[in-house]
PDB file of C-alpha atoms in Angstrom:
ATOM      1  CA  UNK Y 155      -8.909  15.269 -35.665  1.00 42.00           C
ATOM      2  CA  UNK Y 156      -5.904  17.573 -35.148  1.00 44.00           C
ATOM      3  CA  UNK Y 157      -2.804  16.731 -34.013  1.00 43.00           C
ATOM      4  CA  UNK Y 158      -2.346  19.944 -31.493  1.00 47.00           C
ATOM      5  CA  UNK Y 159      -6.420  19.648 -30.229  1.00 52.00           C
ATOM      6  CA  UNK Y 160      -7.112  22.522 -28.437  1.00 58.00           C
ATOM      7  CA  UNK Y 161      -7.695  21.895 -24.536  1.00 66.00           C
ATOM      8  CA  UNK Y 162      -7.945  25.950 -24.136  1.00 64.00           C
ATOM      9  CA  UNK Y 163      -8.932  28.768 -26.225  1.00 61.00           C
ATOM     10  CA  UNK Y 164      -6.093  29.367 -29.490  1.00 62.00           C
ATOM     11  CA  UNK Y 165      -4.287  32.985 -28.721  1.00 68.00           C
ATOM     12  CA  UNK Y 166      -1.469  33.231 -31.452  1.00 70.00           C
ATOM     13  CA  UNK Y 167       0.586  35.254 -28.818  1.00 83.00           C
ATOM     14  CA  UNK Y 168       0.967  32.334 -26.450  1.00 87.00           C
ATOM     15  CA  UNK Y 169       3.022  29.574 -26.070  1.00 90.00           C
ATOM     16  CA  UNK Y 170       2.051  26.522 -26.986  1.00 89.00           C
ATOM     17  CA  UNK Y 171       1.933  23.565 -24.180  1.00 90.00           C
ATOM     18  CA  UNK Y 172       1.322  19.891 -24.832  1.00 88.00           C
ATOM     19  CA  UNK Y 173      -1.193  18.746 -21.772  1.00 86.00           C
ATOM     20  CA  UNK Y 174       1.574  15.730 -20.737  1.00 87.00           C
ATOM     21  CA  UNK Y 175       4.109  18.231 -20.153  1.00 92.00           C
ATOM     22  CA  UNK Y 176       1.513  20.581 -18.428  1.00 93.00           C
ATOM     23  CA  UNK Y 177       2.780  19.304 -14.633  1.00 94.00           C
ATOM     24  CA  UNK Y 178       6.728  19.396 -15.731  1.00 96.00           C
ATOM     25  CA  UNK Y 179       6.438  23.151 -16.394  1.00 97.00           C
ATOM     26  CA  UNK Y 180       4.229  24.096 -13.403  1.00 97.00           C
ATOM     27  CA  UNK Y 181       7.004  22.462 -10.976  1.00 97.00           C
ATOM     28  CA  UNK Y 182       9.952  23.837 -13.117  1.00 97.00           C
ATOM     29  CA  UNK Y 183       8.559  26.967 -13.015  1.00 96.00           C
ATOM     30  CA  UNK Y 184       6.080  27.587 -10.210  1.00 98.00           C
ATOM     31  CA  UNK Y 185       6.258  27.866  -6.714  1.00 97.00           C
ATOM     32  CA  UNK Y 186       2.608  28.586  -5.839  1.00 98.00           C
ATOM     33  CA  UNK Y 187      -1.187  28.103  -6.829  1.00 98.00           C
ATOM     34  CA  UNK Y 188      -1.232  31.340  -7.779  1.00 98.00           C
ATOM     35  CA  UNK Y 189       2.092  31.419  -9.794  1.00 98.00           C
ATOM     36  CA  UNK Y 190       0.871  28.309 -11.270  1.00 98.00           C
ATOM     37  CA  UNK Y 191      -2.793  29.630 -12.664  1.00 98.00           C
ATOM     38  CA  UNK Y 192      -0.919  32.080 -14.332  1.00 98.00           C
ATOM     39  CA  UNK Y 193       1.225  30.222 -16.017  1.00 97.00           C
ATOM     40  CA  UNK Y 194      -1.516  28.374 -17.053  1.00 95.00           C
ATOM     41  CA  UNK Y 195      -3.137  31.755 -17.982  1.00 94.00           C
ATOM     42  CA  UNK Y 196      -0.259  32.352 -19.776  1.00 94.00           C
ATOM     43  CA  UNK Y 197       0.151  29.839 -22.349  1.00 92.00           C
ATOM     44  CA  UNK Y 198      -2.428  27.606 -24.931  1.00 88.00           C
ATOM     45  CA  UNK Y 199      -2.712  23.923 -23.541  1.00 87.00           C
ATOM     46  CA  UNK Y 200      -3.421  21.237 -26.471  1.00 84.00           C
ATOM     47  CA  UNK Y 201      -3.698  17.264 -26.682  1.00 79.00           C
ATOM     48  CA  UNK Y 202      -1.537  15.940 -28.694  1.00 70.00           C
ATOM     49  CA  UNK Y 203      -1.838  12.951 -31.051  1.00 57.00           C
ATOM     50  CA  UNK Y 204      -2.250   9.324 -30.391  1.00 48.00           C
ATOM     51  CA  UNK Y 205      -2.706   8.177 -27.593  1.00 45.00           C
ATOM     52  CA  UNK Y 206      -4.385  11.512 -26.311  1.00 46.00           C
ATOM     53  CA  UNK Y 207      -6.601  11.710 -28.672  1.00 48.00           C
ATOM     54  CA  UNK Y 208      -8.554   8.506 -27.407  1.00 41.00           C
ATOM     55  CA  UNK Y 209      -7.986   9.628 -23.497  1.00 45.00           C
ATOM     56  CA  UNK Y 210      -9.542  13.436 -23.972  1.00 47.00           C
ATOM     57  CA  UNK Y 211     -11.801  12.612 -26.937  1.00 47.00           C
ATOM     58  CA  UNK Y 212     -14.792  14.136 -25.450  1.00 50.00           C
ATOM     59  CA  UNK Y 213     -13.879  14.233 -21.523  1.00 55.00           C
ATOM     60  CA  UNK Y 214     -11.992  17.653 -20.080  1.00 65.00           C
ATOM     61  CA  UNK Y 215      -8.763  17.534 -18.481  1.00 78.00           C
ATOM     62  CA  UNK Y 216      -8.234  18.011 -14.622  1.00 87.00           C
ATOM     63  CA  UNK Y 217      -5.556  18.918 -12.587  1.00 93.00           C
ATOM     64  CA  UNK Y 218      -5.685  19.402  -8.831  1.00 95.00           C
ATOM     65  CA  UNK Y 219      -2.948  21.823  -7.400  1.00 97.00           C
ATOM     66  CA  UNK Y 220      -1.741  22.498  -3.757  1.00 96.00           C
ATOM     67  CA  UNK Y 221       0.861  24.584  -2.206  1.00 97.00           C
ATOM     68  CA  UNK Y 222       2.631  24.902   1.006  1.00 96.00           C
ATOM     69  CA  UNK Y 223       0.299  27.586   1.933  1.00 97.00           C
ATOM     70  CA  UNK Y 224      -2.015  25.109   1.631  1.00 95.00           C
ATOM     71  CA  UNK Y 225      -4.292  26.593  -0.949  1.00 97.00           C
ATOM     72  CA  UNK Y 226      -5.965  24.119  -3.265  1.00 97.00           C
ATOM     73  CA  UNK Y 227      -7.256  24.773  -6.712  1.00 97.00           C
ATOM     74  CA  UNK Y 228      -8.681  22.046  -9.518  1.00 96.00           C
ATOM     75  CA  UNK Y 229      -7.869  23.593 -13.182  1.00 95.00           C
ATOM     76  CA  UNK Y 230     -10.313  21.219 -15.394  1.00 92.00           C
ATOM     77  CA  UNK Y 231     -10.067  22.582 -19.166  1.00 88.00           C
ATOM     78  CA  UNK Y 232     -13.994  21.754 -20.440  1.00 86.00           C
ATOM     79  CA  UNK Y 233     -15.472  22.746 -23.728  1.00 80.00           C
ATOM     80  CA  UNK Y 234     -11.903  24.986 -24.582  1.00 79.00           C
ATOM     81  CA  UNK Y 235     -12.459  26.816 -21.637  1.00 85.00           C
ATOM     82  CA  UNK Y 236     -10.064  26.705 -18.842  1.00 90.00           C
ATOM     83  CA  UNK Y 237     -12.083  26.305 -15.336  1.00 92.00           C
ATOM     84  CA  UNK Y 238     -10.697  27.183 -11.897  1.00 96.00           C
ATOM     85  CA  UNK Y 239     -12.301  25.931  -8.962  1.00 96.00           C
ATOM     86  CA  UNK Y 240     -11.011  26.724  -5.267  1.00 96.00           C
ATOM     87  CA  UNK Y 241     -10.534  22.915  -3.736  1.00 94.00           C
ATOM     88  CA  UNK Y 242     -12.225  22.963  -0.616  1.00 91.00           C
ATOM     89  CA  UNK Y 243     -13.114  19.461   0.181  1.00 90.00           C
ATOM     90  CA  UNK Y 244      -9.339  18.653  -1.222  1.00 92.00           C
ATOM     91  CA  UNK Y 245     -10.718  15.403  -3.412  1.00 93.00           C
ATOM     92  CA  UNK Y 246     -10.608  14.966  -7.007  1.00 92.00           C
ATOM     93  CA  UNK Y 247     -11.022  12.024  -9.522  1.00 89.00           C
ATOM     94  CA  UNK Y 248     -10.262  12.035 -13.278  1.00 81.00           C
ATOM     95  CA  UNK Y 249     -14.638  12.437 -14.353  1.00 82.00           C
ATOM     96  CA  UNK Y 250     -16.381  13.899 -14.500  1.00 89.00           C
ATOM     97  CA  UNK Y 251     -16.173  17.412 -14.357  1.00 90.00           C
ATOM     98  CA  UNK Y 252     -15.635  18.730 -10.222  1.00 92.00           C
ATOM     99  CA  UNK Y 253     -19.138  20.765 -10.270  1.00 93.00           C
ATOM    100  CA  UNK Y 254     -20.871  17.616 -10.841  1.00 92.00           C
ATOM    101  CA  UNK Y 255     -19.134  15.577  -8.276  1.00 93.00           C
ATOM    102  CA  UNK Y 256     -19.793  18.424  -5.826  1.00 94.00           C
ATOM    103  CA  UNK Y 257     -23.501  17.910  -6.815  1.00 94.00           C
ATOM    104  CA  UNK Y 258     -23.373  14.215  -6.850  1.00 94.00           C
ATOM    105  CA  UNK Y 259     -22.308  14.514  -2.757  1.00 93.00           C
ATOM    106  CA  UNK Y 260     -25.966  15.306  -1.931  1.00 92.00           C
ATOM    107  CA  UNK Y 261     -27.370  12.102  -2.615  1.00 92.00           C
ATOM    108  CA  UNK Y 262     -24.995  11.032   0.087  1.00 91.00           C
ATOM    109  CA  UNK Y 263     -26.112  13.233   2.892  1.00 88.00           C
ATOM    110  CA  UNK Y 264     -27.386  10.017   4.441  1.00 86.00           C
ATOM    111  CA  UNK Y 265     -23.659   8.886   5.834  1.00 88.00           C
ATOM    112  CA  UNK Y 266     -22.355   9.372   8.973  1.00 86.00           C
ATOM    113  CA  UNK Y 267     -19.282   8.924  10.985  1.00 86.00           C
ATOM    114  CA  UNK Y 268     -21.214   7.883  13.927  1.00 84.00           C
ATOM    115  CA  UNK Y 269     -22.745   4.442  14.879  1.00 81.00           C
ATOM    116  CA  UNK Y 270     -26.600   4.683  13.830  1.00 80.00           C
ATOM    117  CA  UNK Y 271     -28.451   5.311  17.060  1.00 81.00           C
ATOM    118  CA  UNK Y 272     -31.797   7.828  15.806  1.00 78.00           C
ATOM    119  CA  UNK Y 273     -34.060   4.656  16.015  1.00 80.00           C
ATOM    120  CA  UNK Y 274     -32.737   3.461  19.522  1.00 81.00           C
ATOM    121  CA  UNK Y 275     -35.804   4.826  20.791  1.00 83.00           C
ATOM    122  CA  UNK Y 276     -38.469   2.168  19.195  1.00 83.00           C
ATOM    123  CA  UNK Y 277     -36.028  -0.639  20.927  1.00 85.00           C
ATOM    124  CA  UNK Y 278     -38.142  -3.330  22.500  1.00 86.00           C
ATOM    125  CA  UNK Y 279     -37.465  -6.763  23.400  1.00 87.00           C
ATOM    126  CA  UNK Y 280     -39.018  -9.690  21.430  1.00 90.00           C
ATOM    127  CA  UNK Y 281     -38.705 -13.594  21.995  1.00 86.00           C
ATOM    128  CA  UNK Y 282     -37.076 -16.150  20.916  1.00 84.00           C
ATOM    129  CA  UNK Y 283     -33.213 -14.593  21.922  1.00 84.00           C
ATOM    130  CA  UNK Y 284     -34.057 -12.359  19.441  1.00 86.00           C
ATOM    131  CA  UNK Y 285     -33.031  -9.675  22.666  1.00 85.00           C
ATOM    132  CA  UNK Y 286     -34.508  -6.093  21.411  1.00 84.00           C
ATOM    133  CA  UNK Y 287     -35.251  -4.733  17.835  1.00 84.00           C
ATOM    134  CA  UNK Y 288     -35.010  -2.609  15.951  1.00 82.00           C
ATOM    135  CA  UNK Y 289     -30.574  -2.668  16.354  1.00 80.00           C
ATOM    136  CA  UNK Y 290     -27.760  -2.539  13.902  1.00 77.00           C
ATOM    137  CA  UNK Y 291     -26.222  -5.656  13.690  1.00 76.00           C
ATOM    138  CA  UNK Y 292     -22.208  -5.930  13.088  1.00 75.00           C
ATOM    139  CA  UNK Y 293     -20.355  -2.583  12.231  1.00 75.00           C
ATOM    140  CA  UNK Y 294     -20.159  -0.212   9.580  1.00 75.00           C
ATOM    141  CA  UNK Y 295     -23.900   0.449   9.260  1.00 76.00           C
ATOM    142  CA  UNK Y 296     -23.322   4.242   9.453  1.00 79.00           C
ATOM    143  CA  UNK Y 297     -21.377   3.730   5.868  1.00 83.00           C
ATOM    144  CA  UNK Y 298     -24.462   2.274   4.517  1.00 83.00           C
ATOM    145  CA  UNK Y 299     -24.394   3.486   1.199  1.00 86.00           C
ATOM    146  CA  UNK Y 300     -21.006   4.019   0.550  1.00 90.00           C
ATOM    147  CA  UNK Y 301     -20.198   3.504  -3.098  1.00 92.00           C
ATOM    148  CA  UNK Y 302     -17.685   0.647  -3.355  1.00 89.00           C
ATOM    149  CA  UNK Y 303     -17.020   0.526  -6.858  1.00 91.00           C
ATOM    150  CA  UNK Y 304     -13.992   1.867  -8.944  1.00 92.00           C
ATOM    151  CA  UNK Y 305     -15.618   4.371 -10.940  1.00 93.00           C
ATOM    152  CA  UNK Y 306     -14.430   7.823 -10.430  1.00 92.00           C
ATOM    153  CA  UNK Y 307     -17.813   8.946  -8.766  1.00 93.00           C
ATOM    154  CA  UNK Y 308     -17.206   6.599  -6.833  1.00 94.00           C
ATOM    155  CA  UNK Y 309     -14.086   6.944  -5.383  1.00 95.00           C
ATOM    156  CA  UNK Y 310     -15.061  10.819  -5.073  1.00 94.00           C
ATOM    157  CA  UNK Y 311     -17.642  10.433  -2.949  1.00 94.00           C
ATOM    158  CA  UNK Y 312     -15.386   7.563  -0.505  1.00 94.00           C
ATOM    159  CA  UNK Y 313     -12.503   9.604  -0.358  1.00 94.00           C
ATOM    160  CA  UNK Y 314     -14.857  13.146   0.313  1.00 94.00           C
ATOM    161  CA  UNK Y 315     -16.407  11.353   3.400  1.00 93.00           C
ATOM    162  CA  UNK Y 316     -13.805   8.816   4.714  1.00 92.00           C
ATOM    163  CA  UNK Y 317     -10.975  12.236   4.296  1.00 92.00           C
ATOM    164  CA  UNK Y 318     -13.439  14.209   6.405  1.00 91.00           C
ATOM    165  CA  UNK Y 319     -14.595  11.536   9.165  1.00 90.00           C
ATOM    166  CA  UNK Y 320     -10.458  10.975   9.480  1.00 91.00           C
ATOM    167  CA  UNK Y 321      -9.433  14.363   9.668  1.00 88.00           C
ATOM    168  CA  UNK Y 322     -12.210  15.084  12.474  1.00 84.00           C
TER     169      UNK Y 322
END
């Protein structure tokens, strides 16, 4: 494989940028999103050897960017293309790609950042202590379904809906 992989589409007229010197060059030289996407726009972003070649063998590259403005942009170079997304739910992981994590949120629509009450109404009270039933027992049953696990899905979908029930 070559050395200088493409992560964006060759243009002979642009500089070349190694993707591990990608965030020096956006804070020497940018002082906004904006400025920043087109610097990006503005120059051909490759791999590298080595080590690089392993990490982005078939995965994209992602970068999340925010200014003091407080606009927030992913830049995810997929397939040699480079892909812009505005950040609005301000949570990224490393993979896959942000459009599919966006998707993957819907199969959480079940979570809440209230205590599970909907089924209050079949309550009744049973023998034995039991006291009355149907009831969620302990805490944290609103969260049922959380991922816990490291992957980057994962920690996607925790951060999406623990950021959001925090900042509310």
């Amino acid at each position: 494989e070559d050395e200088q992989a493409s992560l964006s589409e060759p243009d002979a007229g642009k500089p070349t940028v190694r993707y591990d010197d990608v965030v020096r060059q956006l804070l020497m030289n940018c002082d906004s999103v904006e400025a920043a996407l087109d610097f990006l726009a503005s120059v051909h972003v490759v791999r590298g050897g080595g080590y690089t070649k392993l990490l982005f063998r078939k995965e994209g590259l992602h970068w999340a960017l925010t200014d003091a403005s407080g606009r927030s942009v992913v830049v995810e170079y997929l397939q040699g293309k480079r892909v812009v997304s505005e950040n609005a739910p301000r949570v990224m992981t490393n993979d896959p790609n942000l459009e599919w994590q966006w998707r993957n949120l819907n199969t959480h629509v079940n979570l809440s950042p209230h205590f599970p009450t909907e089924n209050n109404f079949l309550e009744i009270d049973v023998d034995h202590g039991v006291g009355r039933v149907p009831r969620a027992v302990g805490h944290g049953w609103n969260l049922h379904g959380l991922p816990g696990d490291s992957s980057p899905p994962s920690r996607f979908v925790r951060l999406f809906y623990l950021r959001g029930y925090a900042m509310r």
